[in-house]
Structures are given as C-alpha cells and as structure tokens.
Amino acid sequence: IELDPQLALAYYNKGSALDLQGKHSEALKPYETAIQIDPNFAPAYDGMAWALHNLDKPAEAIEWYNNSLILDPLNYEVYNRKGITLRVLKEDEQAVECYKKAIEFSMKDSDLQSPFLEAYDNLGSALTDLG
C-alpha cells in the first residue's frame, strides 16, 4: 500500500489478511477501498461478502456476492460461498442451485485435479435438509 496506494490488490490482500485473523469488521474498509480504486475488481466484492457473512449479515452479503458474480460469472468459489450464506438465510433451494453452479464451473478449471469437493459436500447437506 505504501509503494502504490492506487493498487486495488494491495487493499484486497490487507482485507483478506484481516479476515483470516477473524477481524471481519476491520476487513471491510480495505475491501471498500479496493472497490473504490477498481470497481471491476471482483475479488474485493467477494471478500466484502464473506466478511459480512462472518459478521452475521447474510442478506447484505448476498448483494455483494451478486456484484462479484456480475463481474466474474464463472467463479465457482463465489457460488459456493453464496450457497453457504443462502443456507444461513434458510434459502436451501437457491443454495442448491449455487452449489450446482460451483460444481459445474469448477469442472471447467483445468488447474483443479478434481471438481470442487467442498461444493459437493455442501450440496449434499442442502439436499438432505430439503428432504
């Protein structure tokens, strides 16, 4: 940040580091700054969403996930996290659709050795809860 205060990635990384330390409230400002610097930087929207999820603000988080997916519509990790947040809101059917997209899009990622296993696990839990 000191070297280049206009680098959105630096603020995103700061927010991520704070999130990993459990400092979710403190993470919001760096994510906001990253978005102000580069409104098309999808990871910052996702970071903001996950921080809000962890602050027990799932409805707000969904809005940020949606913004992230507008910018990066094939991001399977965002679909998976959105599904997790939808489950908190008791929106299991919507969560199932998110998990299915996470699995579908992960299969197109040649860097993965296998489909996104966490999404499979989450999908199974959601379907079990739906009956």
Short mmCIF file of N, CA and C in Angstrom, two decimals:
data_model
loop_
_atom_site.label_atom_id
_atom_site.label_comp_id
_atom_site.label_asym_id
_atom_site.label_seq_id
_atom_site.Cartn_x
_atom_site.Cartn_y
_atom_site.Cartn_z
N ILE A 1 0.84 -1.19 0.00
CA ILE A 1 0.00 0.00 0.00
C ILE A 1 0.88 1.24 0.00
N GLU A 2 1.97 1.19 0.76
CA GLU A 2 2.87 2.35 0.79
C GLU A 2 3.51 2.58 -0.57
N LEU A 3 3.87 1.51 -1.28
CA LEU A 3 4.53 1.64 -2.57
C LEU A 3 3.59 2.12 -3.67
N ASP A 4 2.36 1.67 -3.63
CA ASP A 4 1.38 2.06 -4.65
C ASP A 4 -0.01 2.12 -4.03
N PRO A 5 -0.37 3.30 -3.50
CA PRO A 5 -1.67 3.42 -2.83
C PRO A 5 -2.88 3.31 -3.77
N GLN A 6 -2.63 3.17 -5.06
CA GLN A 6 -3.73 3.01 -6.01
C GLN A 6 -3.84 1.58 -6.53
N LEU A 7 -3.26 0.65 -5.82
CA LEU A 7 -3.29 -0.76 -6.23
C LEU A 7 -4.40 -1.49 -5.46
N ALA A 8 -5.48 -1.79 -6.15
CA ALA A 8 -6.63 -2.44 -5.51
C ALA A 8 -6.24 -3.77 -4.87
N LEU A 9 -5.36 -4.50 -5.52
CA LEU A 9 -4.95 -5.81 -5.00
C LEU A 9 -4.31 -5.69 -3.61
N ALA A 10 -3.57 -4.62 -3.37
CA ALA A 10 -2.93 -4.45 -2.06
C ALA A 10 -3.99 -4.29 -0.96
N TYR A 11 -5.01 -3.52 -1.24
CA TYR A 11 -6.07 -3.35 -0.24
C TYR A 11 -6.88 -4.63 -0.06
N TYR A 12 -7.11 -5.33 -1.16
CA TYR A 12 -7.79 -6.62 -1.08
C TYR A 12 -7.00 -7.58 -0.20
N ASN A 13 -5.69 -7.64 -0.42
CA ASN A 13 -4.84 -8.53 0.38
C ASN A 13 -4.88 -8.14 1.86
N LYS A 14 -4.90 -6.86 2.13
CA LYS A 14 -4.99 -6.41 3.52
C LYS A 14 -6.32 -6.87 4.14
N GLY A 15 -7.41 -6.68 3.39
CA GLY A 15 -8.72 -7.14 3.87
C GLY A 15 -8.73 -8.64 4.10
N SER A 16 -8.14 -9.39 3.19
CA SER A 16 -8.09 -10.85 3.33
C SER A 16 -7.30 -11.26 4.56
N ALA A 17 -6.18 -10.59 4.79
CA ALA A 17 -5.36 -10.91 5.96
C ALA A 17 -6.14 -10.63 7.25
N LEU A 18 -6.85 -9.52 7.29
CA LEU A 18 -7.66 -9.21 8.47
C LEU A 18 -8.77 -10.22 8.65
N ASP A 19 -9.40 -10.62 7.54
CA ASP A 19 -10.46 -11.64 7.59
C ASP A 19 -9.92 -12.94 8.18
N LEU A 20 -8.76 -13.35 7.72
CA LEU A 20 -8.16 -14.60 8.19
C LEU A 20 -7.83 -14.55 9.69
N GLN A 21 -7.60 -13.35 10.19
CA GLN A 21 -7.32 -13.16 11.62
C GLN A 21 -8.61 -13.03 12.44
N GLY A 22 -9.76 -13.14 11.76
CA GLY A 22 -11.04 -13.01 12.45
C GLY A 22 -11.45 -11.57 12.69
N LYS A 23 -10.77 -10.63 12.06
CA LYS A 23 -11.06 -9.20 12.22
C LYS A 23 -11.96 -8.74 11.06
N HIS A 24 -13.15 -9.31 11.03
CA HIS A 24 -14.05 -9.10 9.90
C HIS A 24 -14.50 -7.65 9.77
N SER A 25 -14.78 -6.99 10.86
CA SER A 25 -15.19 -5.57 10.80
C SER A 25 -14.07 -4.72 10.22
N GLU A 26 -12.85 -4.99 10.64
CA GLU A 26 -11.70 -4.23 10.16
C GLU A 26 -11.42 -4.51 8.68
N ALA A 27 -11.81 -5.67 8.21
CA ALA A 27 -11.56 -6.05 6.81
C ALA A 27 -12.44 -5.27 5.84
N LEU A 28 -13.57 -4.78 6.30
CA LEU A 28 -14.50 -4.10 5.39
C LEU A 28 -13.88 -2.88 4.71
N LYS A 29 -13.17 -2.06 5.46
CA LYS A 29 -12.62 -0.82 4.90
C LYS A 29 -11.61 -1.09 3.77
N PRO A 30 -10.64 -1.99 3.96
CA PRO A 30 -9.75 -2.27 2.84
C PRO A 30 -10.47 -2.81 1.60
N TYR A 31 -11.49 -3.65 1.81
CA TYR A 31 -12.26 -4.13 0.65
C TYR A 31 -12.97 -2.97 -0.04
N GLU A 32 -13.56 -2.07 0.74
CA GLU A 32 -14.23 -0.90 0.16
C GLU A 32 -13.24 -0.06 -0.64
N THR A 33 -12.06 0.13 -0.08
CA THR A 33 -11.04 0.93 -0.77
C THR A 33 -10.63 0.26 -2.08
N ALA A 34 -10.46 -1.04 -2.07
CA ALA A 34 -10.12 -1.77 -3.29
C ALA A 34 -11.19 -1.55 -4.36
N ILE A 35 -12.44 -1.58 -3.96
CA ILE A 35 -13.56 -1.38 -4.90
C ILE A 35 -13.59 0.05 -5.42
N GLN A 36 -13.29 1.01 -4.55
CA GLN A 36 -13.24 2.41 -4.99
C GLN A 36 -12.14 2.61 -6.01
N ILE A 37 -10.99 1.98 -5.80
CA ILE A 37 -9.87 2.10 -6.73
C ILE A 37 -10.19 1.42 -8.05
N ASP A 38 -10.76 0.22 -7.97
CA ASP A 38 -11.07 -0.55 -9.19
C ASP A 38 -12.43 -1.19 -9.04
N PRO A 39 -13.49 -0.51 -9.50
CA PRO A 39 -14.84 -1.05 -9.37
C PRO A 39 -15.08 -2.37 -10.10
N ASN A 40 -14.13 -2.80 -10.93
CA ASN A 40 -14.27 -4.05 -11.67
C ASN A 40 -13.46 -5.18 -11.06
N PHE A 41 -12.94 -4.98 -9.86
CA PHE A 41 -12.10 -5.98 -9.19
C PHE A 41 -13.00 -6.92 -8.38
N ALA A 42 -13.45 -7.98 -9.03
CA ALA A 42 -14.43 -8.91 -8.45
C ALA A 42 -14.01 -9.51 -7.11
N PRO A 43 -12.75 -9.88 -6.91
CA PRO A 43 -12.39 -10.49 -5.62
C PRO A 43 -12.70 -9.60 -4.41
N ALA A 44 -12.64 -8.29 -4.57
CA ALA A 44 -12.93 -7.40 -3.44
C ALA A 44 -14.41 -7.49 -3.06
N TYR A 45 -15.29 -7.66 -4.03
CA TYR A 45 -16.72 -7.81 -3.73
C TYR A 45 -16.95 -9.12 -2.97
N ASP A 46 -16.27 -10.17 -3.42
CA ASP A 46 -16.38 -11.46 -2.75
C ASP A 46 -15.83 -11.38 -1.33
N GLY A 47 -14.71 -10.71 -1.16
CA GLY A 47 -14.14 -10.53 0.18
C GLY A 47 -15.09 -9.78 1.09
N MET A 48 -15.69 -8.73 0.56
CA MET A 48 -16.66 -7.95 1.33
C MET A 48 -17.83 -8.85 1.74
N ALA A 49 -18.30 -9.66 0.81
CA ALA A 49 -19.43 -10.55 1.09
C ALA A 49 -19.09 -11.54 2.20
N TRP A 50 -17.91 -12.16 2.12
CA TRP A 50 -17.55 -13.16 3.12
C TRP A 50 -17.36 -12.52 4.50
N ALA A 51 -16.80 -11.32 4.53
CA ALA A 51 -16.65 -10.61 5.81
C ALA A 51 -18.03 -10.33 6.41
N LEU A 52 -18.96 -9.89 5.57
CA LEU A 52 -20.32 -9.62 6.06
C LEU A 52 -21.00 -10.90 6.52
N HIS A 53 -20.78 -11.98 5.80
CA HIS A 53 -21.30 -13.28 6.22
C HIS A 53 -20.81 -13.60 7.64
N ASN A 54 -19.52 -13.41 7.84
CA ASN A 54 -18.92 -13.72 9.14
C ASN A 54 -19.33 -12.73 10.23
N LEU A 55 -19.88 -11.60 9.84
CA LEU A 55 -20.41 -10.63 10.80
C LEU A 55 -21.91 -10.83 11.03
N ASP A 56 -22.43 -11.98 10.58
CA ASP A 56 -23.86 -12.30 10.71
C ASP A 56 -24.75 -11.30 10.00
N LYS A 57 -24.33 -10.90 8.81
CA LYS A 57 -25.12 -10.01 7.96
C LYS A 57 -25.32 -10.68 6.60
N PRO A 58 -26.01 -11.82 6.61
CA PRO A 58 -26.10 -12.61 5.37
C PRO A 58 -26.85 -11.92 4.24
N ALA A 59 -27.90 -11.17 4.54
CA ALA A 59 -28.65 -10.51 3.47
C ALA A 59 -27.76 -9.50 2.74
N GLU A 60 -26.97 -8.75 3.49
CA GLU A 60 -26.03 -7.80 2.87
C GLU A 60 -24.98 -8.55 2.06
N ALA A 61 -24.53 -9.67 2.60
CA ALA A 61 -23.50 -10.45 1.92
C ALA A 61 -23.98 -10.91 0.55
N ILE A 62 -25.23 -11.32 0.45
CA ILE A 62 -25.77 -11.81 -0.83
C ILE A 62 -25.65 -10.73 -1.90
N GLU A 63 -25.93 -9.48 -1.54
CA GLU A 63 -25.82 -8.39 -2.52
C GLU A 63 -24.39 -8.28 -3.05
N TRP A 64 -23.41 -8.42 -2.17
CA TRP A 64 -22.01 -8.33 -2.59
C TRP A 64 -21.61 -9.54 -3.43
N TYR A 65 -22.09 -10.73 -3.08
CA TYR A 65 -21.82 -11.90 -3.93
C TYR A 65 -22.38 -11.67 -5.33
N ASN A 66 -23.59 -11.14 -5.39
CA ASN A 66 -24.20 -10.89 -6.70
C ASN A 66 -23.37 -9.93 -7.52
N ASN A 67 -22.84 -8.88 -6.89
CA ASN A 67 -21.97 -7.94 -7.60
C ASN A 67 -20.71 -8.64 -8.09
N SER A 68 -20.14 -9.49 -7.27
CA SER A 68 -18.94 -10.23 -7.66
C SER A 68 -19.23 -11.12 -8.87
N LEU A 69 -20.39 -11.77 -8.85
CA LEU A 69 -20.73 -12.70 -9.94
C LEU A 69 -21.09 -11.97 -11.23
N ILE A 70 -21.53 -10.73 -11.13
CA ILE A 70 -21.74 -9.93 -12.35
C ILE A 70 -20.41 -9.73 -13.05
N LEU A 71 -19.38 -9.47 -12.26
CA LEU A 71 -18.05 -9.21 -12.81
C LEU A 71 -17.30 -10.49 -13.19
N ASP A 72 -17.57 -11.57 -12.48
CA ASP A 72 -16.87 -12.84 -12.70
C ASP A 72 -17.89 -13.99 -12.61
N PRO A 73 -18.72 -14.13 -13.64
CA PRO A 73 -19.86 -15.06 -13.56
C PRO A 73 -19.52 -16.55 -13.53
N LEU A 74 -18.27 -16.92 -13.69
CA LEU A 74 -17.90 -18.33 -13.67
C LEU A 74 -17.11 -18.71 -12.42
N ASN A 75 -17.10 -17.84 -11.42
CA ASN A 75 -16.28 -18.07 -10.24
C ASN A 75 -16.97 -19.07 -9.31
N TYR A 76 -16.52 -20.30 -9.36
CA TYR A 76 -17.15 -21.37 -8.59
C TYR A 76 -17.00 -21.16 -7.09
N GLU A 77 -15.91 -20.55 -6.65
CA GLU A 77 -15.73 -20.32 -5.22
C GLU A 77 -16.77 -19.33 -4.68
N VAL A 78 -17.10 -18.32 -5.48
CA VAL A 78 -18.11 -17.34 -5.06
C VAL A 78 -19.48 -18.02 -5.00
N TYR A 79 -19.79 -18.86 -5.99
CA TYR A 79 -21.06 -19.57 -5.94
C TYR A 79 -21.15 -20.45 -4.70
N ASN A 80 -20.06 -21.10 -4.34
CA ASN A 80 -20.07 -21.95 -3.16
C ASN A 80 -20.32 -21.12 -1.90
N ARG A 81 -19.60 -20.01 -1.75
CA ARG A 81 -19.79 -19.16 -0.56
C ARG A 81 -21.18 -18.54 -0.54
N LYS A 82 -21.69 -18.16 -1.71
CA LYS A 82 -23.05 -17.63 -1.76
C LYS A 82 -24.04 -18.69 -1.29
N GLY A 83 -23.81 -19.93 -1.70
CA GLY A 83 -24.67 -21.02 -1.25
C GLY A 83 -24.62 -21.19 0.27
N ILE A 84 -23.43 -21.09 0.84
CA ILE A 84 -23.29 -21.19 2.30
C ILE A 84 -24.11 -20.09 2.98
N THR A 85 -24.02 -18.89 2.44
CA THR A 85 -24.76 -17.76 3.03
C THR A 85 -26.26 -17.91 2.83
N LEU A 86 -26.67 -18.41 1.69
CA LEU A 86 -28.10 -18.66 1.47
C LEU A 86 -28.65 -19.68 2.46
N ARG A 87 -27.84 -20.66 2.83
CA ARG A 87 -28.28 -21.64 3.83
C ARG A 87 -28.54 -20.98 5.18
N VAL A 88 -27.72 -19.99 5.52
CA VAL A 88 -27.93 -19.23 6.77
C VAL A 88 -29.29 -18.54 6.72
N LEU A 89 -29.68 -18.09 5.53
CA LEU A 89 -30.96 -17.41 5.34
C LEU A 89 -32.12 -18.40 5.15
N LYS A 90 -31.82 -19.70 5.27
CA LYS A 90 -32.82 -20.77 5.09
C LYS A 90 -33.37 -20.81 3.66
N GLU A 91 -32.54 -20.41 2.71
CA GLU A 91 -32.89 -20.44 1.29
C GLU A 91 -32.19 -21.63 0.64
N ASP A 92 -32.56 -22.83 1.12
CA ASP A 92 -31.86 -24.04 0.70
C ASP A 92 -31.98 -24.33 -0.79
N GLU A 93 -33.13 -24.05 -1.38
CA GLU A 93 -33.29 -24.34 -2.81
C GLU A 93 -32.37 -23.47 -3.65
N GLN A 94 -32.25 -22.19 -3.29
CA GLN A 94 -31.33 -21.31 -4.00
C GLN A 94 -29.88 -21.74 -3.75
N ALA A 95 -29.62 -22.19 -2.53
CA ALA A 95 -28.27 -22.65 -2.20
C ALA A 95 -27.91 -23.86 -3.07
N VAL A 96 -28.84 -24.77 -3.27
CA VAL A 96 -28.60 -25.95 -4.11
C VAL A 96 -28.18 -25.50 -5.51
N GLU A 97 -28.88 -24.52 -6.05
CA GLU A 97 -28.54 -24.03 -7.39
C GLU A 97 -27.13 -23.43 -7.43
N CYS A 98 -26.76 -22.73 -6.38
CA CYS A 98 -25.40 -22.18 -6.30
C CYS A 98 -24.36 -23.28 -6.24
N TYR A 99 -24.61 -24.30 -5.44
CA TYR A 99 -23.65 -25.41 -5.34
C TYR A 99 -23.52 -26.13 -6.67
N LYS A 100 -24.63 -26.31 -7.38
CA LYS A 100 -24.58 -26.96 -8.68
C LYS A 100 -23.74 -26.15 -9.67
N LYS A 101 -23.89 -24.82 -9.62
CA LYS A 101 -23.07 -23.97 -10.49
C LYS A 101 -21.60 -24.04 -10.08
N ALA A 102 -21.35 -24.07 -8.79
CA ALA A 102 -19.97 -24.17 -8.31
C ALA A 102 -19.32 -25.45 -8.85
N ILE A 103 -20.05 -26.54 -8.80
CA ILE A 103 -19.52 -27.82 -9.30
C ILE A 103 -19.32 -27.75 -10.81
N GLU A 104 -20.33 -27.25 -11.52
CA GLU A 104 -20.24 -27.16 -12.99
C GLU A 104 -19.04 -26.32 -13.42
N PHE A 105 -18.90 -25.14 -12.83
CA PHE A 105 -17.83 -24.25 -13.26
C PHE A 105 -16.46 -24.74 -12.80
N SER A 106 -16.42 -25.45 -11.68
CA SER A 106 -15.13 -25.97 -11.22
C SER A 106 -14.61 -27.04 -12.17
N MET A 107 -15.52 -27.76 -12.81
CA MET A 107 -15.11 -28.81 -13.75
C MET A 107 -14.42 -28.22 -14.98
N LYS A 108 -14.62 -26.94 -15.22
CA LYS A 108 -14.00 -26.27 -16.37
C LYS A 108 -12.64 -25.68 -16.03
N ASP A 109 -12.25 -25.76 -14.77
CA ASP A 109 -10.97 -25.21 -14.32
C ASP A 109 -9.89 -26.28 -14.45
N SER A 110 -9.03 -26.13 -15.42
CA SER A 110 -8.01 -27.15 -15.69
C SER A 110 -6.95 -27.23 -14.58
N ASP A 111 -6.90 -26.22 -13.69
CA ASP A 111 -5.93 -26.25 -12.60
C ASP A 111 -6.35 -27.17 -11.46
N LEU A 112 -7.63 -27.50 -11.40
CA LEU A 112 -8.12 -28.38 -10.34
C LEU A 112 -7.92 -29.84 -10.73
N GLN A 113 -7.52 -30.64 -9.77
CA GLN A 113 -7.34 -32.06 -10.02
C GLN A 113 -8.67 -32.81 -10.07
N SER A 114 -9.66 -32.29 -9.37
CA SER A 114 -10.99 -32.89 -9.35
C SER A 114 -12.01 -31.77 -9.15
N PRO A 115 -13.27 -32.02 -9.40
CA PRO A 115 -14.27 -30.98 -9.18
C PRO A 115 -14.23 -30.48 -7.73
N PHE A 116 -14.77 -29.35 -7.55
CA PHE A 116 -14.74 -28.64 -6.27
C PHE A 116 -15.47 -29.45 -5.20
N LEU A 117 -14.72 -30.22 -4.41
CA LEU A 117 -15.30 -31.18 -3.48
C LEU A 117 -16.11 -30.52 -2.37
N GLU A 118 -15.70 -29.34 -1.94
CA GLU A 118 -16.46 -28.65 -0.89
C GLU A 118 -17.89 -28.36 -1.37
N ALA A 119 -18.04 -28.01 -2.63
CA ALA A 119 -19.37 -27.74 -3.17
C ALA A 119 -20.23 -29.01 -3.18
N TYR A 120 -19.61 -30.16 -3.49
CA TYR A 120 -20.34 -31.43 -3.43
C TYR A 120 -20.84 -31.70 -2.02
N ASP A 121 -19.97 -31.49 -1.05
CA ASP A 121 -20.35 -31.71 0.35
C ASP A 121 -21.49 -30.77 0.75
N ASN A 122 -21.37 -29.50 0.37
CA ASN A 122 -22.42 -28.52 0.71
C ASN A 122 -23.73 -28.85 0.01
N LEU A 123 -23.64 -29.30 -1.23
CA LEU A 123 -24.83 -29.69 -1.98
C LEU A 123 -25.53 -30.84 -1.28
N GLY A 124 -24.77 -31.84 -0.87
CA GLY A 124 -25.37 -32.98 -0.17
C GLY A 124 -26.07 -32.56 1.11
N SER A 125 -25.47 -31.68 1.88
CA SER A 125 -26.09 -31.20 3.11
C SER A 125 -27.38 -30.45 2.84
N ALA A 126 -27.36 -29.60 1.81
CA ALA A 126 -28.56 -28.83 1.47
C ALA A 126 -29.68 -29.74 1.01
N LEU A 127 -29.35 -30.72 0.16
CA LEU A 127 -30.38 -31.65 -0.33
C LEU A 127 -30.94 -32.50 0.81
N THR A 128 -30.09 -32.88 1.75
CA THR A 128 -30.56 -33.64 2.92
C THR A 128 -31.55 -32.81 3.71
N ASP A 129 -31.23 -31.55 3.91
CA ASP A 129 -32.13 -30.68 4.67
C ASP A 129 -33.45 -30.43 3.95
N LEU A 130 -33.40 -30.44 2.62
CA LEU A 130 -34.63 -30.25 1.85
C LEU A 130 -35.52 -31.49 1.88
N GLY A 131 -34.91 -32.63 2.22
CA GLY A 131 -35.69 -33.86 2.32
C GLY A 131 -35.63 -34.61 1.08
#
